[in-house]
mmCIF file of C-alpha atoms and ligand atoms in Angstrom:
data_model
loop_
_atom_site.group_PDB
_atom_site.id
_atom_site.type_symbol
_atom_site.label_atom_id
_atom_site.label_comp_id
_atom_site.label_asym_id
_atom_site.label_seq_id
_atom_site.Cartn_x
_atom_site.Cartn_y
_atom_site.Cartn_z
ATOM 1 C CA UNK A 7 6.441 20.657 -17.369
ATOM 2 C CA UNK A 8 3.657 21.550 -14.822
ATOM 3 C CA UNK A 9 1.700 18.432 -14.221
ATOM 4 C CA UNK A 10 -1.685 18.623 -12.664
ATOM 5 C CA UNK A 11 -1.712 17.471 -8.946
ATOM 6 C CA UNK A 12 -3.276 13.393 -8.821
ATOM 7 C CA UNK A 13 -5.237 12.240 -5.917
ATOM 8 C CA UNK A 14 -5.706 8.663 -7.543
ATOM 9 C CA UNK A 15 -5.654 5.674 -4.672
ATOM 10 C CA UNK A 16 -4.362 3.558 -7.098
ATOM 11 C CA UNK A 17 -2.843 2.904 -9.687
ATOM 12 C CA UNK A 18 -1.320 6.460 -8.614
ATOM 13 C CA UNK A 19 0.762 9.356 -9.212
ATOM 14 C CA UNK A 20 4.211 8.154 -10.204
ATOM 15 C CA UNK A 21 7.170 10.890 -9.594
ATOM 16 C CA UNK A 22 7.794 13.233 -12.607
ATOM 17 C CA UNK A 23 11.662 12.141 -13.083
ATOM 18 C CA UNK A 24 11.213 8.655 -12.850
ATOM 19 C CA UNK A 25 8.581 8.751 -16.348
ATOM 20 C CA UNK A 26 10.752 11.235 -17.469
ATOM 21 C CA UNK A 27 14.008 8.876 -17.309
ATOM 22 C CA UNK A 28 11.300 5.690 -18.265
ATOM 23 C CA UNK A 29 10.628 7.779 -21.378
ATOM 24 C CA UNK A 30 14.308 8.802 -22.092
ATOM 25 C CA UNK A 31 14.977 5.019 -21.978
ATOM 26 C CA UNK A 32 12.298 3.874 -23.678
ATOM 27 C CA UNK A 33 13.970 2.732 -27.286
ATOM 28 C CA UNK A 34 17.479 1.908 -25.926
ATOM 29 C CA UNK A 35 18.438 1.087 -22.671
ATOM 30 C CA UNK A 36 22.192 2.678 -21.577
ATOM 31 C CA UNK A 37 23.260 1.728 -24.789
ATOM 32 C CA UNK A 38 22.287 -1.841 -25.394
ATOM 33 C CA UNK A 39 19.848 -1.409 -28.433
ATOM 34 C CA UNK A 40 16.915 -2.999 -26.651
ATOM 35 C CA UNK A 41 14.041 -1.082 -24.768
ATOM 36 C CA UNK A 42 13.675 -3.051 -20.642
ATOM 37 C CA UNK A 43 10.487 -4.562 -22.284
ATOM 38 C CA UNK A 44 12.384 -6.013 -24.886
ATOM 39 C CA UNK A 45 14.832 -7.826 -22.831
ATOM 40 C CA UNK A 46 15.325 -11.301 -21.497
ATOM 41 C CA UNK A 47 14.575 -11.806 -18.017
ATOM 42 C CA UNK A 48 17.804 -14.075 -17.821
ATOM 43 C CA UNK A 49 20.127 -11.467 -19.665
ATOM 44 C CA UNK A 50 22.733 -9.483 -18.179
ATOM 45 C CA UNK A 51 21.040 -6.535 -18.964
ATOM 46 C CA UNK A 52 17.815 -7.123 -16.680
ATOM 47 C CA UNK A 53 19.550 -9.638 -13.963
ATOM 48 C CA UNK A 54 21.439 -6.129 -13.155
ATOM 49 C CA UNK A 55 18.171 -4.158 -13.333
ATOM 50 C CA UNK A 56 16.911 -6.492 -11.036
ATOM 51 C CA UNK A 57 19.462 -7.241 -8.352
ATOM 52 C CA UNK A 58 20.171 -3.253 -8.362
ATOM 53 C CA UNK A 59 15.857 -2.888 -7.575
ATOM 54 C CA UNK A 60 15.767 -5.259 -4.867
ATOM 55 C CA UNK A 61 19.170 -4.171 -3.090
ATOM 56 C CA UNK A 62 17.727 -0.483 -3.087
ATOM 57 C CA UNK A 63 14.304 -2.056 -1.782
ATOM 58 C CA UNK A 64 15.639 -3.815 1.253
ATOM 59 C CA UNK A 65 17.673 -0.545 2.076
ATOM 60 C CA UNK A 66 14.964 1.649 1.605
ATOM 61 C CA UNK A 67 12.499 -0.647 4.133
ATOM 62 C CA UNK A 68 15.180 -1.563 6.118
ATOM 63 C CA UNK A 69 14.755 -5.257 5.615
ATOM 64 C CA UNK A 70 16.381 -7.834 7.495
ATOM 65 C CA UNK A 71 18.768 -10.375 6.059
ATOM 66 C CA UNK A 72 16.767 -13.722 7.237
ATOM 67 C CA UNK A 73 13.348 -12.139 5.254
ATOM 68 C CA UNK A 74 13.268 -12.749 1.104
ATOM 69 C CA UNK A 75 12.030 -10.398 -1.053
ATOM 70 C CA UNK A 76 10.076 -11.752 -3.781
ATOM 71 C CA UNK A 77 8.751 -9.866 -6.987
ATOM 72 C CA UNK A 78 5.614 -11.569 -7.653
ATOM 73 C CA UNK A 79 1.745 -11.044 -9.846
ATOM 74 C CA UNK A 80 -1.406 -10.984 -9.041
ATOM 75 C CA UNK A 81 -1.590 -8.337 -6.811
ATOM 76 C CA UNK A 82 -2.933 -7.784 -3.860
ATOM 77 C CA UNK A 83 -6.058 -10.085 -3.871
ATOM 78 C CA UNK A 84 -4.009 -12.919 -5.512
ATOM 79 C CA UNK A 85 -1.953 -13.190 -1.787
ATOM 80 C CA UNK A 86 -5.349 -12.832 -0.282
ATOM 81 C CA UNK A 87 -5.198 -16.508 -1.670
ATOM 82 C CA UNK A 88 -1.505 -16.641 -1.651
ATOM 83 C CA UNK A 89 -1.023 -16.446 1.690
ATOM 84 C CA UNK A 90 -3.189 -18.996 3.068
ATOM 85 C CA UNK A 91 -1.718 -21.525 0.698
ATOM 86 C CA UNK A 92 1.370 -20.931 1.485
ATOM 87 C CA UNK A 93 1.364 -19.875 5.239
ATOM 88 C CA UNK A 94 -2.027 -21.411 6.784
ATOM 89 C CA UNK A 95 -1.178 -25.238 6.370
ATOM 90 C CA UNK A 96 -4.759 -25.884 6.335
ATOM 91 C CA UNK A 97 -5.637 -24.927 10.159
ATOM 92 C CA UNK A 98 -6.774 -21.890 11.906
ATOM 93 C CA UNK A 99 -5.940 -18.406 11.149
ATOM 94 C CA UNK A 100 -6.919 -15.120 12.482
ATOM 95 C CA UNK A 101 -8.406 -11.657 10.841
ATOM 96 C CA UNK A 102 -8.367 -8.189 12.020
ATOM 97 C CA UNK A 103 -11.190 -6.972 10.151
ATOM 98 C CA UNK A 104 -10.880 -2.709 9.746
ATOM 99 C CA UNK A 105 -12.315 -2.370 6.613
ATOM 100 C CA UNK A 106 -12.786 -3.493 3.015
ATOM 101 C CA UNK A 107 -9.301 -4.976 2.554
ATOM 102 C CA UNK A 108 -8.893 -7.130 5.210
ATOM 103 C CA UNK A 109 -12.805 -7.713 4.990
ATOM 104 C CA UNK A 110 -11.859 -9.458 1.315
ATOM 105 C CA UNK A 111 -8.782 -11.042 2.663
ATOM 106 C CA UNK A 112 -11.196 -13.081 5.438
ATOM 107 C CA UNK A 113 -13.472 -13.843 3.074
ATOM 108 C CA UNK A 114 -11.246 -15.297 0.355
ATOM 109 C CA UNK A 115 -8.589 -17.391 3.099
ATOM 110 C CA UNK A 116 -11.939 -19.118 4.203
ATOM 111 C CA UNK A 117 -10.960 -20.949 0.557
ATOM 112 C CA UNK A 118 -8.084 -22.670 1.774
ATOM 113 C CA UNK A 119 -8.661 -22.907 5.762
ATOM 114 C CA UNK A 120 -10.365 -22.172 9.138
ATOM 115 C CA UNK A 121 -10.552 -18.431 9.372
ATOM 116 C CA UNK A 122 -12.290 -16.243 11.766
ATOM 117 C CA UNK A 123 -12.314 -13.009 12.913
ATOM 118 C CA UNK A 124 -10.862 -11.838 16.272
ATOM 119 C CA UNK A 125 -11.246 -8.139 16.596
ATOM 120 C CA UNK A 126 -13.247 -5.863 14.569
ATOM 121 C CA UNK A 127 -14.110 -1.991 13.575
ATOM 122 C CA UNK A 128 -17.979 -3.362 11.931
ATOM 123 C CA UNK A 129 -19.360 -1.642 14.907
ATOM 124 C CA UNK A 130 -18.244 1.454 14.439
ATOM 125 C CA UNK A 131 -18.251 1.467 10.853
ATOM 126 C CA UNK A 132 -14.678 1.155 10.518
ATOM 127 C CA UNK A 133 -13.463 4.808 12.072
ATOM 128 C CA UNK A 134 -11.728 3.104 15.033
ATOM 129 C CA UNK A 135 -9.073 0.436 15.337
ATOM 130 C CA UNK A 136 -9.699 -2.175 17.988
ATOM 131 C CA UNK A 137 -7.347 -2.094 20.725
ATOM 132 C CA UNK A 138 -5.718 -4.997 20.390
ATOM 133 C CA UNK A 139 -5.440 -5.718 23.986
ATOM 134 C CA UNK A 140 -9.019 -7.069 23.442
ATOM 135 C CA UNK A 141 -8.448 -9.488 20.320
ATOM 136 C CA UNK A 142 -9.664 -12.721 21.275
ATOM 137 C CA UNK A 143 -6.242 -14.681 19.685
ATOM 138 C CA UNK A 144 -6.802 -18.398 18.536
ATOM 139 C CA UNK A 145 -3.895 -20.676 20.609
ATOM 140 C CA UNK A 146 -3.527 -22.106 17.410
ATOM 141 C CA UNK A 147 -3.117 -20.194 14.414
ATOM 142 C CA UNK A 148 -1.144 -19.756 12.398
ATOM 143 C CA UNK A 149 -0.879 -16.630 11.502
ATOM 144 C CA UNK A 150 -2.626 -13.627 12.499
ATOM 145 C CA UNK A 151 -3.694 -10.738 9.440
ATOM 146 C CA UNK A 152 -4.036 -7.416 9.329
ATOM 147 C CA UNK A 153 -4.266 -4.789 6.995
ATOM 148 C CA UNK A 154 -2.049 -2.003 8.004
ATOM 149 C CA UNK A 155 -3.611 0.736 5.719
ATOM 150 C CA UNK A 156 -6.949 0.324 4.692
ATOM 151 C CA UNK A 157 -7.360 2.306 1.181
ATOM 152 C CA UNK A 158 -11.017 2.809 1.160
ATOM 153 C CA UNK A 159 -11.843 3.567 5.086
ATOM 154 C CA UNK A 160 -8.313 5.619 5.819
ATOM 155 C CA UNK A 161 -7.345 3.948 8.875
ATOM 156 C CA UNK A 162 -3.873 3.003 9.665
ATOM 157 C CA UNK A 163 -2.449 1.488 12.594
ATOM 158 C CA UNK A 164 0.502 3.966 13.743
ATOM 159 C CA UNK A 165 1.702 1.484 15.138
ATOM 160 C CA UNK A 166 2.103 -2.656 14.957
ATOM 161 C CA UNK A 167 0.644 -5.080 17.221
ATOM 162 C CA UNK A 168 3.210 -7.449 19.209
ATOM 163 C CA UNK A 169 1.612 -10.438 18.621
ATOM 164 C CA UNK A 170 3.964 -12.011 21.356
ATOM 165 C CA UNK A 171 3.111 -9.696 24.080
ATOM 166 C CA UNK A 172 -0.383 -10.249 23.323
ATOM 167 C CA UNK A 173 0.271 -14.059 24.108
ATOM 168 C CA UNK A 174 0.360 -15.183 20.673
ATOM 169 C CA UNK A 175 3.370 -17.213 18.793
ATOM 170 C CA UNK A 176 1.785 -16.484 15.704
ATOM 171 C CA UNK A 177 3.343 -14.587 12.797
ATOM 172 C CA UNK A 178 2.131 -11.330 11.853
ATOM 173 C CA UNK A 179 0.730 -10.957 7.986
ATOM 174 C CA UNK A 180 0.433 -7.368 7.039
ATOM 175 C CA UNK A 181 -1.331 -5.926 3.703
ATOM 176 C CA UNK A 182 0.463 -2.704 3.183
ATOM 177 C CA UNK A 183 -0.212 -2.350 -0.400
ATOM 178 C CA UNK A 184 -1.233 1.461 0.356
ATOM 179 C CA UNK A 185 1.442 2.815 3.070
ATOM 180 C CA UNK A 186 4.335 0.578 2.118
ATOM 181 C CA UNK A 187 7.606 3.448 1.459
ATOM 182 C CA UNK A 188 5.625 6.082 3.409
ATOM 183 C CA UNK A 189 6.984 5.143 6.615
ATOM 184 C CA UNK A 190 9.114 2.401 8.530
ATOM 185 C CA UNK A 191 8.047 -0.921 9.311
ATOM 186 C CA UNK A 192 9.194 -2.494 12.529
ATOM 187 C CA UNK A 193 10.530 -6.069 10.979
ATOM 188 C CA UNK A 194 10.158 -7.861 14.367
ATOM 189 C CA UNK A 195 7.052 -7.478 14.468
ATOM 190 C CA UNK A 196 6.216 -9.192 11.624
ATOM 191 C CA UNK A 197 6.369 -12.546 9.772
ATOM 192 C CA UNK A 198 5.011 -11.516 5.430
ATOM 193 C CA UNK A 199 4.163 -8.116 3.888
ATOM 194 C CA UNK A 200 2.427 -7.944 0.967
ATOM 195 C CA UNK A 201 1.539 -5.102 -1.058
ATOM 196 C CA UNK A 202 1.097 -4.509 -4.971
ATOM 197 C CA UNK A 203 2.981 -1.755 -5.957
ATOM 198 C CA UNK A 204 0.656 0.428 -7.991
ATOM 199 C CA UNK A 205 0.343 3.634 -5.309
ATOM 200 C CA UNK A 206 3.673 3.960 -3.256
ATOM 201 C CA UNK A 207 6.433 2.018 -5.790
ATOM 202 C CA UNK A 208 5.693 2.445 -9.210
ATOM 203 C CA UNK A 209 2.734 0.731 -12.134
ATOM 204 C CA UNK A 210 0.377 -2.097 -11.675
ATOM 205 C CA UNK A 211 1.910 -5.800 -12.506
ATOM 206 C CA UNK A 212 4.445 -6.265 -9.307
ATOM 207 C CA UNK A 213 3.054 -7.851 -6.119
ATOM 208 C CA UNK A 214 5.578 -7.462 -3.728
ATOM 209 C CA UNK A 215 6.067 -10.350 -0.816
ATOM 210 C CA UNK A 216 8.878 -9.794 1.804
ATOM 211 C CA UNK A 217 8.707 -12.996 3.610
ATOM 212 C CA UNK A 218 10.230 -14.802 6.744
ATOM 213 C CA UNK A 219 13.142 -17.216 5.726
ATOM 214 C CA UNK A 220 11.223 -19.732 7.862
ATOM 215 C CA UNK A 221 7.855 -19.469 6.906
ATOM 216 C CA UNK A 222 9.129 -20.703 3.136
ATOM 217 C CA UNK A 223 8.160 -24.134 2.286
ATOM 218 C CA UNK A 224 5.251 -25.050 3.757
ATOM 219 C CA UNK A 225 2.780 -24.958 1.272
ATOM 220 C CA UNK A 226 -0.592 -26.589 0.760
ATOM 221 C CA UNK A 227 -0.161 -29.298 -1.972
ATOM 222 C CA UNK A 228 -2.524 -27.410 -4.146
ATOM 223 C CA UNK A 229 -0.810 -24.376 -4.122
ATOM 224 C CA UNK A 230 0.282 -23.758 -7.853
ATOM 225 C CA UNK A 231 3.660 -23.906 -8.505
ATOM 226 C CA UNK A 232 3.977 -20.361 -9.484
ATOM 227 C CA UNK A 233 2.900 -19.384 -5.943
ATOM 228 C CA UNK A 234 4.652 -20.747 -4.119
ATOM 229 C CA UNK A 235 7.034 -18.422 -2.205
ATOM 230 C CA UNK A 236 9.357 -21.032 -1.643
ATOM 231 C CA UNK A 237 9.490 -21.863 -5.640
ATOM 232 C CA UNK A 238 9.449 -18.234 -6.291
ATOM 233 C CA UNK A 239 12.344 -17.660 -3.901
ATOM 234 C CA UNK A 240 14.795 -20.583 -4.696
ATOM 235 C CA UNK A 241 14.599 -19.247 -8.376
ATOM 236 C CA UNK A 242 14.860 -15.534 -7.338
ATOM 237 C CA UNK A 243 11.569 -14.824 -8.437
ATOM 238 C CA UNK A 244 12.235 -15.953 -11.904
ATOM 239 C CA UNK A 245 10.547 -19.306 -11.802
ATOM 240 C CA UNK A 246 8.279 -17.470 -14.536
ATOM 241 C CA UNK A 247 8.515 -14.367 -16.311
ATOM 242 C CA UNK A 248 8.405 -11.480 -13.582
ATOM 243 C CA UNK A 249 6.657 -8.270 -14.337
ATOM 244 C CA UNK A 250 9.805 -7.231 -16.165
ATOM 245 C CA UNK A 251 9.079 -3.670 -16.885
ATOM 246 C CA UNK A 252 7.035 -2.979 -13.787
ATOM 247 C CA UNK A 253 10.050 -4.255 -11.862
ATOM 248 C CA UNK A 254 12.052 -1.737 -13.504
ATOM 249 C CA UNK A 255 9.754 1.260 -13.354
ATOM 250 C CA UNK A 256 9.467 0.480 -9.492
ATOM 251 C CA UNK A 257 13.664 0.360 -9.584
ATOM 252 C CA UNK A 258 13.510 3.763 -10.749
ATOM 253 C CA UNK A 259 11.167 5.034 -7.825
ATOM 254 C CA UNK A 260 13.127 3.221 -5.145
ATOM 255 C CA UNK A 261 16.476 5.448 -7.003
ATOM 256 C CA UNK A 262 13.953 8.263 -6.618
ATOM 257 C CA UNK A 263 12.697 7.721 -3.376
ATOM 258 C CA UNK A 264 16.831 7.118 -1.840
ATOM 259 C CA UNK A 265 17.658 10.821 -3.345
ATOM 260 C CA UNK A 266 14.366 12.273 -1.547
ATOM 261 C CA UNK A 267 16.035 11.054 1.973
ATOM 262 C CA UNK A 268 14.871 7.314 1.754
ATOM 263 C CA UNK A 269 11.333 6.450 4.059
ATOM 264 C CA UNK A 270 12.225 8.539 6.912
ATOM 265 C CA UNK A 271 12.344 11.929 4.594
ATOM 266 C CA UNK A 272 9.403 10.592 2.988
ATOM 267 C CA UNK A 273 7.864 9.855 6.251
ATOM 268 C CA UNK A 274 8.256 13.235 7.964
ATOM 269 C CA UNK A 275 6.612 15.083 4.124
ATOM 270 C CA UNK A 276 3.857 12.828 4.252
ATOM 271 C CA UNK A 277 3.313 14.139 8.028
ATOM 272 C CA UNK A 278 3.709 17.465 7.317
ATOM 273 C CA UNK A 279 1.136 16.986 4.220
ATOM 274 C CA UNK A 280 -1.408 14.653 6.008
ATOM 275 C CA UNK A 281 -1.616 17.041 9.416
ATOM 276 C CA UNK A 282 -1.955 20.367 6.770
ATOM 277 C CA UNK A 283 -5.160 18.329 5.585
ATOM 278 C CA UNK A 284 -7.253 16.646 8.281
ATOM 279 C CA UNK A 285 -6.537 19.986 10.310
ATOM 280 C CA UNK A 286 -7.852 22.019 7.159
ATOM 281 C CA UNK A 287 -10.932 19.821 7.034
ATOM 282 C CA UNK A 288 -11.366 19.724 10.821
ATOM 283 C CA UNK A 289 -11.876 23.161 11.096
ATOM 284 C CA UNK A 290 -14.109 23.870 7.964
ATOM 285 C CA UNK A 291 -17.735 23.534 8.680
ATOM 286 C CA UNK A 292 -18.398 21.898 5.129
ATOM 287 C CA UNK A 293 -16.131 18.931 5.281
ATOM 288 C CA UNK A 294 -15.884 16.146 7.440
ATOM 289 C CA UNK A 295 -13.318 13.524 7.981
ATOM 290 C CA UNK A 296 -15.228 10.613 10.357
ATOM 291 C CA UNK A 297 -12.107 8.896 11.396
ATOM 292 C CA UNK A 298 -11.054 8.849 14.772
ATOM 293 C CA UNK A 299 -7.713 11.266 14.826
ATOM 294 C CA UNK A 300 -5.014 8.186 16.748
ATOM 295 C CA UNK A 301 -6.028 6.199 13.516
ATOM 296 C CA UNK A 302 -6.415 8.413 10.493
ATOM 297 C CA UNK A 303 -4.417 7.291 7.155
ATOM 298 C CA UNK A 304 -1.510 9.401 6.238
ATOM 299 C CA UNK A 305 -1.883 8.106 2.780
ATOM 300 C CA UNK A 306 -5.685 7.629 2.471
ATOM 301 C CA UNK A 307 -8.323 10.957 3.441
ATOM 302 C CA UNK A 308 -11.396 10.531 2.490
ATOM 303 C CA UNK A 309 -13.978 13.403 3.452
ATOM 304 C CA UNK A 310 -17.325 14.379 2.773
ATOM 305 C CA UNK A 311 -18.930 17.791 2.040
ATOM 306 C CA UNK A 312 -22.183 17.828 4.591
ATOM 307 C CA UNK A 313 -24.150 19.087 1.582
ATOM 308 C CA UNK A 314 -23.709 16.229 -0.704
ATOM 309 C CA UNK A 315 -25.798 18.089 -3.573
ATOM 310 C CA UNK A 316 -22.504 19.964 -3.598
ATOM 311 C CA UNK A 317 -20.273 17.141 -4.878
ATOM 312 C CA UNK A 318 -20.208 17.011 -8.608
ATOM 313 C CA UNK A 319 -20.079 20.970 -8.591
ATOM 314 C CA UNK A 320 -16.786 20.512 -6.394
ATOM 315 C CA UNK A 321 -15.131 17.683 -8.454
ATOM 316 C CA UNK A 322 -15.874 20.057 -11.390
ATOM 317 C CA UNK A 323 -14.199 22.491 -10.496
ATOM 318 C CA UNK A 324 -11.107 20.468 -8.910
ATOM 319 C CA UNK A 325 -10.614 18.973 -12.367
ATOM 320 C CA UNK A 326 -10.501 22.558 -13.638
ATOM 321 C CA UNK A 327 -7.824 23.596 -11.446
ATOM 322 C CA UNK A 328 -5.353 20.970 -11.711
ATOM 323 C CA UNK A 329 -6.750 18.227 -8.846
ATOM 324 C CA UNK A 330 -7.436 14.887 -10.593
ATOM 325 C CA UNK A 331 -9.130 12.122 -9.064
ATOM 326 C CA UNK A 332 -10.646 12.919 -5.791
ATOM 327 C CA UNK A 333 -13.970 10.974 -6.260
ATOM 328 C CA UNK A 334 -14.541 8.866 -3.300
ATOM 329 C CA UNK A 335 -14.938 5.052 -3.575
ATOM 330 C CA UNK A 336 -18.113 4.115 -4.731
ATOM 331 C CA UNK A 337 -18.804 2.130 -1.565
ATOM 332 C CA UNK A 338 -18.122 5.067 0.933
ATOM 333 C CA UNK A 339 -19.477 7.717 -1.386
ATOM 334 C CA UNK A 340 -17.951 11.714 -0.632
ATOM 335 C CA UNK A 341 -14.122 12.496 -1.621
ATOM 336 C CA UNK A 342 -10.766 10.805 -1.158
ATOM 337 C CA UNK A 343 -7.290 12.162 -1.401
ATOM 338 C CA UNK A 344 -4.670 9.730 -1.627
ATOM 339 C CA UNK A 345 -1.659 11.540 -0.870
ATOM 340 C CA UNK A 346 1.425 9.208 -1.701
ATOM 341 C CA UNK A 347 5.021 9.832 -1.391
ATOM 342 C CA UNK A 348 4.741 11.170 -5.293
ATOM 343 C CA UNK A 349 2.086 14.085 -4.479
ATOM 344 C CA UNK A 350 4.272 16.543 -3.208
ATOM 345 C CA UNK A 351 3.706 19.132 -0.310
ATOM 346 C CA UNK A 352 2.572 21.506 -2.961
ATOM 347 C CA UNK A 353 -0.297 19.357 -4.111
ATOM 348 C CA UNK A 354 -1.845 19.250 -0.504
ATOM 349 C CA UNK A 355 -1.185 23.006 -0.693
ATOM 350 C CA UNK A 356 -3.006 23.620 -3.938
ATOM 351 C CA UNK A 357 -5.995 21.571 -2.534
ATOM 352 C CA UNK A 358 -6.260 22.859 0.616
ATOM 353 C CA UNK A 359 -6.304 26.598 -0.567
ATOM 354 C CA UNK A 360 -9.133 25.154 -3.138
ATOM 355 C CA UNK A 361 -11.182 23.188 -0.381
ATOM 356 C CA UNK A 362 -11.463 26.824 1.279
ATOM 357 C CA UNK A 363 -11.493 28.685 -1.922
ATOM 358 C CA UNK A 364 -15.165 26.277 -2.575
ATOM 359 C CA UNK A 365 -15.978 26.595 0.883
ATOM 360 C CA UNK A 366 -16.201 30.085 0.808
ATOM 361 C CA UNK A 367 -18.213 30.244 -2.923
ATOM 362 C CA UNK A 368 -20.826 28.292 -0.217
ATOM 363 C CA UNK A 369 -21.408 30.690 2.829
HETATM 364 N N1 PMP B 21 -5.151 -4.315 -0.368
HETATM 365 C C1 PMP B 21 -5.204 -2.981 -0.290
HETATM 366 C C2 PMP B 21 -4.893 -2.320 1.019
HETATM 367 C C3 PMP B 21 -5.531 -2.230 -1.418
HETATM 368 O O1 PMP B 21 -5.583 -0.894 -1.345
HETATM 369 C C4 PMP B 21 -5.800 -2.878 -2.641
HETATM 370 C C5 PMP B 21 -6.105 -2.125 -3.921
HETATM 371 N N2 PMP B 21 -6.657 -0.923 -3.816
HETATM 372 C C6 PMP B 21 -5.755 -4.271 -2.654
HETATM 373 C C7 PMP B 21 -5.419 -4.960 -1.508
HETATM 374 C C8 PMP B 21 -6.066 -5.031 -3.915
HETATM 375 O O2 PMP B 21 -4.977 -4.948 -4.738
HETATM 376 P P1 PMP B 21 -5.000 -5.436 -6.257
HETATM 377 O O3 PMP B 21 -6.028 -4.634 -6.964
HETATM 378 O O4 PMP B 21 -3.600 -5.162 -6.673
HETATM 379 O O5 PMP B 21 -5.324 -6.894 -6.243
#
């Protein structure tokens, strides 16, 4: 079945075989009688559904034994408050503030502790990323936050900060909601991840947390039980009911994902696809990109047509040719095109030879 092509940032595309298998397993499970929403978390059936999911997850990022992996809720702006409560033990902690994601995260630790900002892209509304040679690194925090991909702006850091050659004993927290699967992670680099799963792993439900063993079990006192990572990982994130089904679906992509060629096939497709795009757009003398070209978002593009009076008359006809969701955020305005690991090579293809296709209705 020919599916249109689905620029959503999130929740996003999902590959075709995984919701095809979903679908197939739907009312019955490999032969247990019971649909994966029907099932105990604590049966056989769904213990092996989950050990199976996480084993393929550390593989696929590479994850080191002394980090846990927890399946958790709440998504993304739940660990904005997760985090802190769990990590900040009341004191100092430092923000790298690139755009709206880690703008939120600041805003909501300031709950739970002393946050500030150290380095910032405000200036140049956030189309840079400050060197971090220049962040001005609190002795005493402790830890430092970043967001690696930032959804709504499109700017990625290509590559991690070393917080220790920078001077700074401080773990590293990363937000990679919207890049996590689309390319490696350097591990010692870094002390949590968190990212919800809804654009590179499968539906909306599953937080995941890949944490330092030794960063467990310090908590604030009024973190809630629920949340904290230690709780969550001494009962192998079962201390409530999990996301059941979203685990699963996201088990599926990760089996999906290791038959592509695991993150480093994925990573050199989204490369191919991201560099046939910004160079399409940099060349056209309708759309823009604004982000400088050492930061730009393999995942995230957002563009604008210079004639803006020429924006519902191009989503028109993008939703008439098979190209779904490319409506910017409303607080950037112009068009995005999320390009996750699920929008194949094809999909950038089909857009690109409409983005010129429009252009030329123009001249
Ligand atoms: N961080 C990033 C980088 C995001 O892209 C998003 C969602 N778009 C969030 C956090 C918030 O995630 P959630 O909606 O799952 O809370």
């Amino acid at each position: 079945m020919n599916r249109p092509y689905n620029f959503s940032a999130g929740p996003a595309a999902m590959p075709a075989e995984v919701l095809a298998q979903a679908a197939s397993e739907m009312l019955d499970w490999h032969g247990c009688g019971m649909g994966v929403m029907e099932m105990s978390h604590r049966g056989k059936e769904f213990i092996a559904i989950y050990e199976q999911a996480e084993a393929d997850l550390r593989e696929l990022l590479a994850v080191p034994a002394h980090f846990r992996i927890l399946f958790m809720q709440g998504g993304g702006l739940a660990e904005n408050a997760i985090v802190p409560l769990n990590l900040s033990r009341g004191k100092a902690v430092d923000f790298v503030v690139t755009g709206s994601w880690s703008q939120k995260s600041f805003k909501e630790a300031g709950k739970y502790c002393q946050a500030s900002v150290v380095a910032s892209n405000e200036a140049d509304h956030h189309t840079q990323l400050p060197d971090p040679a220049g962040w001005q690194l609190n002795e005493q925090a402790s830890y430092v936050h970043l967001c690696s991909n930032e959804t709504i702006h499109g700017v990625e850091f290509q590559e991690l900060p070393d917080l220790k050659a920078l001077g700074s004993q401080a773990p590293l927290v990363i937000d990679f909601s919207s890049h996590v699967a689309s390319r490696a992670v350097d591990w010692s680099r870094v002390g949590l991840a968190f990212g919800g799963a809804q654009k590179n792993l499968g539906p909306a439900g599953l937080t995941l947390v890949v944490v330092r063993e030794d960063l467990l079990g310090h908590a604030l006192p009024i973190c809630p039980s629920a949340f904290d990572y230690k709780t969550v990982a001494d009962n192998g994130s079962m201390y409530n009911t999990p996301p059941t089904y979203a685990i699963y679906m996201a088990g599926l992509t990760f089996q999906w994902l290791k038959q592509q060629g695991g993150v480093p096939a994925m990573e050199q497709r989204n490369l191919a696809k991201a560099s046939l795009l910004y160079d399409f757009i940099d060349q056209s003398s309708l759309y823009e990109n604004r982000v400088a070209k050492n930061c730009r978002s393999r995942m995230n593009v957002p563009f604008f047509l210079r004639d803006e009076s020429r924006n519902a008359d191009f989503l028109a006809g993008a939703q008439t040719r098979g190209l779904l969701q490319l409506k910017g955020h409303k607080s950037v305005g112009g068009m995005r095109a999320s390009i996750y690991n699920a929008l194949p090579l094809e999909g950038v293809q089909a857009l690109v030879a409409y983005l010129r296709e429009f252009e030329q209705t123009q001249a």
